[in-house]
GROMACS .gro file of C-alpha atoms in nm:
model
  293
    1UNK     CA    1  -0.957   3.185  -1.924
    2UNK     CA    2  -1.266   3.220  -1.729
    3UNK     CA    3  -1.301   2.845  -1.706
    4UNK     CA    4  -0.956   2.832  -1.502
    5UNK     CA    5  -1.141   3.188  -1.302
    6UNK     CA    6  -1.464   3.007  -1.237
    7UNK     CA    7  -1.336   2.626  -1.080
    8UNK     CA    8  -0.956   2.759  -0.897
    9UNK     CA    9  -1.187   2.947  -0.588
   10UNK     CA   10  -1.423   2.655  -0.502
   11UNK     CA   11  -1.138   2.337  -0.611
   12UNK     CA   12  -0.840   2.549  -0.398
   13UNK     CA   13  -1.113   2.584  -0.115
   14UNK     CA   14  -1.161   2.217  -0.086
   15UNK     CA   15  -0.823   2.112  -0.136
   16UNK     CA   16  -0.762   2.302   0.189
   17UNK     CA   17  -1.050   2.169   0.382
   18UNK     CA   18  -0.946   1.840   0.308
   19UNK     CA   19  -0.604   1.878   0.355
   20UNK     CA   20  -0.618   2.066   0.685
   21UNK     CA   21  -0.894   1.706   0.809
   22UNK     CA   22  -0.611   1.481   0.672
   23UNK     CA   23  -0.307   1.545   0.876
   24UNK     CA   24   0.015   1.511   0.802
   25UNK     CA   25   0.124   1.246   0.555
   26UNK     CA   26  -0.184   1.241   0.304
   27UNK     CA   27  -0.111   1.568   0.088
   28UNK     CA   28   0.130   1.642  -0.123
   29UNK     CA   29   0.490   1.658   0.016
   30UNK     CA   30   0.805   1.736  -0.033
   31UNK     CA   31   0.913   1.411   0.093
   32UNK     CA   32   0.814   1.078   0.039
   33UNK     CA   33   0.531   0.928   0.256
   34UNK     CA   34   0.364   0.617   0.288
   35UNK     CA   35  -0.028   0.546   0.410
   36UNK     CA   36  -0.164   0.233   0.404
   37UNK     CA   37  -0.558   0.218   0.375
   38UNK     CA   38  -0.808  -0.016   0.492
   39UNK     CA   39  -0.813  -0.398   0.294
   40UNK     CA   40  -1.140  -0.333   0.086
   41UNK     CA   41  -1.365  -0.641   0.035
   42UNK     CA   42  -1.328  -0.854  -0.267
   43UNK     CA   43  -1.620  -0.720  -0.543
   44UNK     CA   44  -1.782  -0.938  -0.816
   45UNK     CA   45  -1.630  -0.963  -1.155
   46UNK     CA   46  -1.903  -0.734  -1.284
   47UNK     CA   47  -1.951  -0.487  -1.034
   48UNK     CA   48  -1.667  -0.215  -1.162
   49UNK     CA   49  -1.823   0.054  -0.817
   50UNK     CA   50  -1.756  -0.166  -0.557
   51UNK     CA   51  -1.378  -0.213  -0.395
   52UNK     CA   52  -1.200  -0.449  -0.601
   53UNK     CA   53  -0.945  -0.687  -0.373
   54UNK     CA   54  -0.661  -0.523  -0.343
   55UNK     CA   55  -0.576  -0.324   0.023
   56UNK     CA   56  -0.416  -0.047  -0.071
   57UNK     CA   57  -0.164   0.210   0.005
   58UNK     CA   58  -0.039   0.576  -0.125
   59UNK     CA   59   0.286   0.715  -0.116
   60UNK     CA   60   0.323   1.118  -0.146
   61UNK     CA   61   0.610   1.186  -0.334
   62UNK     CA   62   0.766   1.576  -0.438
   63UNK     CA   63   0.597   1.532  -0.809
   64UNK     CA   64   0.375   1.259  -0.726
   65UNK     CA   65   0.135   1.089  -0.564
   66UNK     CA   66   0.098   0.696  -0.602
   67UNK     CA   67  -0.237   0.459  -0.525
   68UNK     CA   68  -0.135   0.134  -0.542
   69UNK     CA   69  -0.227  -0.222  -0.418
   70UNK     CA   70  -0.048  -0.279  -0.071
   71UNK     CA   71   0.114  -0.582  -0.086
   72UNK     CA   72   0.248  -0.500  -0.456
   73UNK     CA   73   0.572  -0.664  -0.348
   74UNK     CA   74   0.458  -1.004  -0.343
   75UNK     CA   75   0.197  -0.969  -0.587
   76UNK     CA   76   0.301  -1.207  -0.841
   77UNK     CA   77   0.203  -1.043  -1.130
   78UNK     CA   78   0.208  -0.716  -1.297
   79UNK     CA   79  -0.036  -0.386  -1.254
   80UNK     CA   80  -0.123  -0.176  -1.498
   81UNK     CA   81  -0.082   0.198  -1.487
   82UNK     CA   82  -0.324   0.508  -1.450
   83UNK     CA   83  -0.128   0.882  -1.451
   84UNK     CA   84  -0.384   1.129  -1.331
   85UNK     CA   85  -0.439   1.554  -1.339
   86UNK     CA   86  -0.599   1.744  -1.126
   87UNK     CA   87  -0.863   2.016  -1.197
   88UNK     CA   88  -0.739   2.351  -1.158
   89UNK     CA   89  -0.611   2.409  -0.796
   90UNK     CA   90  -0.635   2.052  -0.731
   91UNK     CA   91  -0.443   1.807  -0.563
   92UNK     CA   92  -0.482   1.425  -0.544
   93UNK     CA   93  -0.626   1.388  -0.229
   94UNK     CA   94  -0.906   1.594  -0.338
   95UNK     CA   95  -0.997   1.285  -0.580
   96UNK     CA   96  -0.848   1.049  -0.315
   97UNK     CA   97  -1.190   0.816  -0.305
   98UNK     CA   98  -1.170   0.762  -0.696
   99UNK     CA   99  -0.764   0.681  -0.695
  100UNK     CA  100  -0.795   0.489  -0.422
  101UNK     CA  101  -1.112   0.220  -0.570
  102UNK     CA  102  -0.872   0.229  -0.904
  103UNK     CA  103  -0.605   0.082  -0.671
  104UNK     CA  104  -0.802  -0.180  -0.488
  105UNK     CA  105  -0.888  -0.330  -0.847
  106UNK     CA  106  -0.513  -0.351  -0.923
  107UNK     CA  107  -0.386  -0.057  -1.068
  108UNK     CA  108  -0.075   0.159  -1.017
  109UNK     CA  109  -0.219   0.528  -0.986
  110UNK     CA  110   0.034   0.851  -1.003
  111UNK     CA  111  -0.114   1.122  -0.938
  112UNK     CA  112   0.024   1.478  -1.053
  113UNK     CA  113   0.052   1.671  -0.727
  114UNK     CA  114   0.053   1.963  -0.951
  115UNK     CA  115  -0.277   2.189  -0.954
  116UNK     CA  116  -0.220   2.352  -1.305
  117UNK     CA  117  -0.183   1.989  -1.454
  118UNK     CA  118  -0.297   2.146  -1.804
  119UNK     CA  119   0.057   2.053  -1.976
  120UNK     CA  120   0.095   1.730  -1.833
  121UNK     CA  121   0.408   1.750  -1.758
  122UNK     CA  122   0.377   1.598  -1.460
  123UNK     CA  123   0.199   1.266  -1.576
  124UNK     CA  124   0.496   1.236  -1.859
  125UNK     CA  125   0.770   1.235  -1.542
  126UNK     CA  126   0.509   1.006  -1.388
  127UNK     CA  127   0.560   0.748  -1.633
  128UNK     CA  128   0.955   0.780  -1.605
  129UNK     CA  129   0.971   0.791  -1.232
  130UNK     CA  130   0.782   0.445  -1.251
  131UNK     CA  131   0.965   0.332  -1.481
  132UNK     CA  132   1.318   0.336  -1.248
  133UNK     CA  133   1.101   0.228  -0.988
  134UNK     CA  134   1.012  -0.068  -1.154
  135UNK     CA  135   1.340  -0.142  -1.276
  136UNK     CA  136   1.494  -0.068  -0.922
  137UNK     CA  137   1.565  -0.380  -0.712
  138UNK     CA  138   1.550  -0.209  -0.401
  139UNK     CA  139   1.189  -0.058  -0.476
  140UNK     CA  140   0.887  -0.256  -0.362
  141UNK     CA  141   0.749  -0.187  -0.710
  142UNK     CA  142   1.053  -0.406  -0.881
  143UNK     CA  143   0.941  -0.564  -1.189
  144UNK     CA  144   0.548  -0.531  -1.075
  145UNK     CA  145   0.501  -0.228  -1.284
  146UNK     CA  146   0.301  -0.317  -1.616
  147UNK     CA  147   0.430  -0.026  -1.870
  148UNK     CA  148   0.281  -0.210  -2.149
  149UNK     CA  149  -0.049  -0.088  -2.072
  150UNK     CA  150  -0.083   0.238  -1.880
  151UNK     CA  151  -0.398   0.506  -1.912
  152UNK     CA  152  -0.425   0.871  -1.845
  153UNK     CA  153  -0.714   1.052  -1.684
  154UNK     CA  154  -0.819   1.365  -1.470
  155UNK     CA  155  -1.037   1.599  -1.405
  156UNK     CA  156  -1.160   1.931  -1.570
  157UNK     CA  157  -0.781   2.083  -1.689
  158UNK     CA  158  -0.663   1.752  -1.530
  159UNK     CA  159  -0.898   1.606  -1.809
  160UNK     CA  160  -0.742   1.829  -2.070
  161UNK     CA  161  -0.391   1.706  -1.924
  162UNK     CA  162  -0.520   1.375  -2.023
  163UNK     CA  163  -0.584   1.476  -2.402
  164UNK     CA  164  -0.239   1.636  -2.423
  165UNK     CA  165  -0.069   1.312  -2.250
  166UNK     CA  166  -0.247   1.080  -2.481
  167UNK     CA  167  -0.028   1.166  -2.768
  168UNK     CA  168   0.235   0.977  -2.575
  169UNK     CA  169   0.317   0.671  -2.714
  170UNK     CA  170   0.374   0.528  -2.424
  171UNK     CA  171  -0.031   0.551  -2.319
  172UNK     CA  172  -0.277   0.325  -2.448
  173UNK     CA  173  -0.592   0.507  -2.408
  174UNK     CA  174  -0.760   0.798  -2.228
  175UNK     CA  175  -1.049   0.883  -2.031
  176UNK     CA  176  -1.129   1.251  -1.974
  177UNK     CA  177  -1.369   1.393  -1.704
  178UNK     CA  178  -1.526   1.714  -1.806
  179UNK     CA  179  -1.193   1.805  -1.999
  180UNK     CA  180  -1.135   2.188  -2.005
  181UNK     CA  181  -1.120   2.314  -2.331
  182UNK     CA  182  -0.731   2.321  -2.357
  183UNK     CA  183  -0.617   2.002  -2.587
  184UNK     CA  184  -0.611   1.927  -2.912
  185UNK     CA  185  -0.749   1.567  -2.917
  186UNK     CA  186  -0.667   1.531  -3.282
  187UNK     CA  187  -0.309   1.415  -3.159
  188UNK     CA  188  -0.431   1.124  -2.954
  189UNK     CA  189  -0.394   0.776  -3.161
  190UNK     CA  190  -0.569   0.591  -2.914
  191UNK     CA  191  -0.914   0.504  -2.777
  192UNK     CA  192  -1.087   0.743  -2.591
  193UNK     CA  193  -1.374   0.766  -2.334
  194UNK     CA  194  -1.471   1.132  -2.298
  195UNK     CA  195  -1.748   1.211  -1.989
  196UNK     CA  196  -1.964   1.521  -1.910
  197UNK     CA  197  -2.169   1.632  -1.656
  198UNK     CA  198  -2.504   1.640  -1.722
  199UNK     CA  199  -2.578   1.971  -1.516
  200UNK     CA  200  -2.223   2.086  -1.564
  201UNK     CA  201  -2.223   2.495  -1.541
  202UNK     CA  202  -1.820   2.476  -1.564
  203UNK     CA  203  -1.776   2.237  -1.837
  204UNK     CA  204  -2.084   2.272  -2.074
  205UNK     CA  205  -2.136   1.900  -2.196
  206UNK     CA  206  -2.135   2.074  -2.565
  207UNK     CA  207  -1.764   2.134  -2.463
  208UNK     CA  208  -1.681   1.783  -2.421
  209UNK     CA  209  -1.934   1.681  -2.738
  210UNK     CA  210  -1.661   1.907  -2.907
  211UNK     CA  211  -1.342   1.703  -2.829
  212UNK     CA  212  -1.574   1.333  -2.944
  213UNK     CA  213  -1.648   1.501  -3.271
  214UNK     CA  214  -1.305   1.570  -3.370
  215UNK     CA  215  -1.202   1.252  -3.213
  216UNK     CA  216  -1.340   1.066  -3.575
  217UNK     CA  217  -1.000   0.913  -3.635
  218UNK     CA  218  -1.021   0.733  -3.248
  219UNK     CA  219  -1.256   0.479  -3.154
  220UNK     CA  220  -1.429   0.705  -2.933
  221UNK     CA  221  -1.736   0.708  -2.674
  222UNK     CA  222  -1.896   1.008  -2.494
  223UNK     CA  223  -2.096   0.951  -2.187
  224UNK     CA  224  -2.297   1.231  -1.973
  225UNK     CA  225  -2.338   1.112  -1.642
  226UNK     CA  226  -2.714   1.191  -1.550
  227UNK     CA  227  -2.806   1.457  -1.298
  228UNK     CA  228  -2.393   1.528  -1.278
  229UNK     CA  229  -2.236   1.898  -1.215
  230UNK     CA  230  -1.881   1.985  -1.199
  231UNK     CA  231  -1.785   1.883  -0.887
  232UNK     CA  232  -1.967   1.514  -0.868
  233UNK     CA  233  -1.684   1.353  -0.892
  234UNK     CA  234  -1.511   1.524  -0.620
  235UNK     CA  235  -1.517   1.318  -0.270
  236UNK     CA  236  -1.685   0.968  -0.321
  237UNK     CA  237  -1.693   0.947  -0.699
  238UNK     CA  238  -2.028   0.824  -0.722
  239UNK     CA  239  -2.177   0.702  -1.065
  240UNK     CA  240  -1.798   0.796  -1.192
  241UNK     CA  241  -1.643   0.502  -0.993
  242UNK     CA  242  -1.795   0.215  -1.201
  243UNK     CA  243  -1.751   0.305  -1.563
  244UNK     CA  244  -1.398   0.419  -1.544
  245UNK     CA  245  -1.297   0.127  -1.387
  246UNK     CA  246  -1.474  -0.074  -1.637
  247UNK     CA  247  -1.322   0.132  -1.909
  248UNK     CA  248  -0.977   0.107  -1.755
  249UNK     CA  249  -0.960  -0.319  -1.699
  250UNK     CA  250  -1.113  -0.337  -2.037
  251UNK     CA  251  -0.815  -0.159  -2.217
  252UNK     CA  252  -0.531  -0.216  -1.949
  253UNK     CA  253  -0.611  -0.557  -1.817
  254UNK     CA  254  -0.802  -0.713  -2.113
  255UNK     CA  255  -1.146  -0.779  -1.933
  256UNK     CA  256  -1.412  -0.887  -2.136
  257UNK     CA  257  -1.692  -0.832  -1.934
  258UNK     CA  258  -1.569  -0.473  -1.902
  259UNK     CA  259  -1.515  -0.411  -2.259
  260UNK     CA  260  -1.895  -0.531  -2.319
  261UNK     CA  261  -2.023  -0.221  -2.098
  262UNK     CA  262  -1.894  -0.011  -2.411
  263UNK     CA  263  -1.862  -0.207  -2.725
  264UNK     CA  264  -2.063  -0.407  -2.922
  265UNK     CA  265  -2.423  -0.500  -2.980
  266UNK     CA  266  -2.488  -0.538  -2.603
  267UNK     CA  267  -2.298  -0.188  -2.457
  268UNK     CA  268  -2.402  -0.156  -2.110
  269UNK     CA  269  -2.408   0.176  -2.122
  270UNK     CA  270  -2.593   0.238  -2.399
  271UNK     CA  271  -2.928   0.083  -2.205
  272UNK     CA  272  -2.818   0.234  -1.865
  273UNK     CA  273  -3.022   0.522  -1.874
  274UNK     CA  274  -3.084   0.563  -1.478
  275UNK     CA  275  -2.644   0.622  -1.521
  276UNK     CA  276  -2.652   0.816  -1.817
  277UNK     CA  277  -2.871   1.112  -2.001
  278UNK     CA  278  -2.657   1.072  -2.325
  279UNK     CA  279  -2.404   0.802  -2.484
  280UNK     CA  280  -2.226   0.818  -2.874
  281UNK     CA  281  -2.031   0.604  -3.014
  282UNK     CA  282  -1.831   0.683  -3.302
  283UNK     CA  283  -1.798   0.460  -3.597
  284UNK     CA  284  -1.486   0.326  -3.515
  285UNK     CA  285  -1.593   0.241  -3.163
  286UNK     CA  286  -1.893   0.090  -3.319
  287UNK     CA  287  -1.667  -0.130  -3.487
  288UNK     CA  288  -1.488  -0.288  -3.182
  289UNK     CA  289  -1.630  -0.602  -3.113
  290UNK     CA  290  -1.741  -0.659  -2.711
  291UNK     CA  291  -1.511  -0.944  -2.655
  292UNK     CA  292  -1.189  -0.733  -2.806
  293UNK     CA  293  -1.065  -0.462  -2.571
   0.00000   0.00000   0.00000
């Protein structure tokens, strides 16, 4: 496909780049590693960009990749779940930055090491590797793994990994970045937040329109992120950082003021046009009320 042609060179390029500044212990591996990160300041309730309160760590695994609050051992509570796919020729630590702010607001992120995620095979064995973990008494992540409410994301094929996964009925909604074109998202059964690029040349933004116009039996949103090409969310995640997060405590952790950036009379992003060049709503997400994730 000359989609897959056009974003392996540049993705496989950085990949390297990064890898090669990162040392040993932050890309993939075939054993397991674990990096702590820097304790990120608390944010405000509202403000989904900035580091939530969680310090966080990452552990590289053979199949995956996890981003996870630090101190998950002695939590106290339960954190929900975010698998992740790459874009073609990806790995994780190419969207390290993003993964890592999902973590410091409290989420469990495993991350397909794989860089033709397209399948999602990887996010599916994902799930079940967390799920021994969490049921493992020797595992730091003993009974702190929420696998009531877990998401699935990534990035251009990782985005159409996301689609494919989301008929899972173990995920309870999806959010897609500049999805390739492979998915059928008529097989998802649960909400969806599909985003495009703006000045995506990879991705055309009627691509993604494509997937939210089948998606009429989903409460489903599109967003185009304003001034955005393919690789925008690649590195520091930019105006990406804030409404996935919001989307993702909204349907995984039940937050109100999250939900109200996307449903009902007030949607957030629906008035944020310095964000956003275009936002739909279907008529099913039209029907969620704000306060009702």
């Amino acid at each position: 496909m000359l989609w897959r042609r056009n974003l392996f060179a540049p993705l496989a390029a950085l990949a390297l780049v990064l890898t090669a500044s990162a040392g040993a212990g932050t890309a993939a591996a075939a054993t397991d590693t674990t990096v702590v990160a820097a304790a990120p300041a608390a944010s405000a309730a509202d403000d989904f960009g900035a580091p939530g309160p969680y310090a966080t760590a990452v552990e590289v695994g053979a199949i995956t990749t996890l981003y996870y609050p630090r101190d998950i051992a002695d939590s106290g509570r339960r954190h929900p779940v975010i698998v992740w796919g790459n874009g073609t020729g990806g790995v994780p630590l190419v969207y390290r930055d993003l993964l890592l702010h999902w973590a410091s607001q409290g989420f469990v992120v495993a991350a397909a090491n794989t860089p033709m995620s397209n399948l999602g095979i990887s996010m599916r064995a994902s799930i079940d590797m967390l799920t021994g973990r969490n049921a493992d008494p020797g595992s730091i992540f003993f009974d702190r793994v929420d696998l009531e409410h877990i998401g699935a994301s990534g990035h251009s094929q990782g985005g159409a990994a996301a689609i494919v996964v989301g008929s899972d009925p173990r995920i309870d909604t999806i959010l897609p970045i500049q999805p390739g074109p492979l998915a059928n998202i008529n097989a998802v059964r649960v909400p969806a937040l599909l985003l495009a690029g703006q000045r995506d040349s990879i991705v055309f933004p009627a691509l993604v329109k494509a997937f939210y116009n089948a998606a009429d039996h989903i409460p489903a949103l599109y967003g185009e992120v304003r001034g955005a090409d393919h690789f925008t969310v690649v590195g520091d995640p930019g105006p990406f950082a804030a409404p996935t997060t919001a989307w993702f405590r909204a349907h995984l952790m039940g937050d109100r003021t999250a939900s109200a950036q996307f449903f009902g009379p007030g949607c957030g992003i629906c008035t944020d046009t310095a964000t956003w060049s275009d936002v739909r709503r279907n008529s099913l997400a039209l029907n969620v009320p704000a306060a009702t994730p």
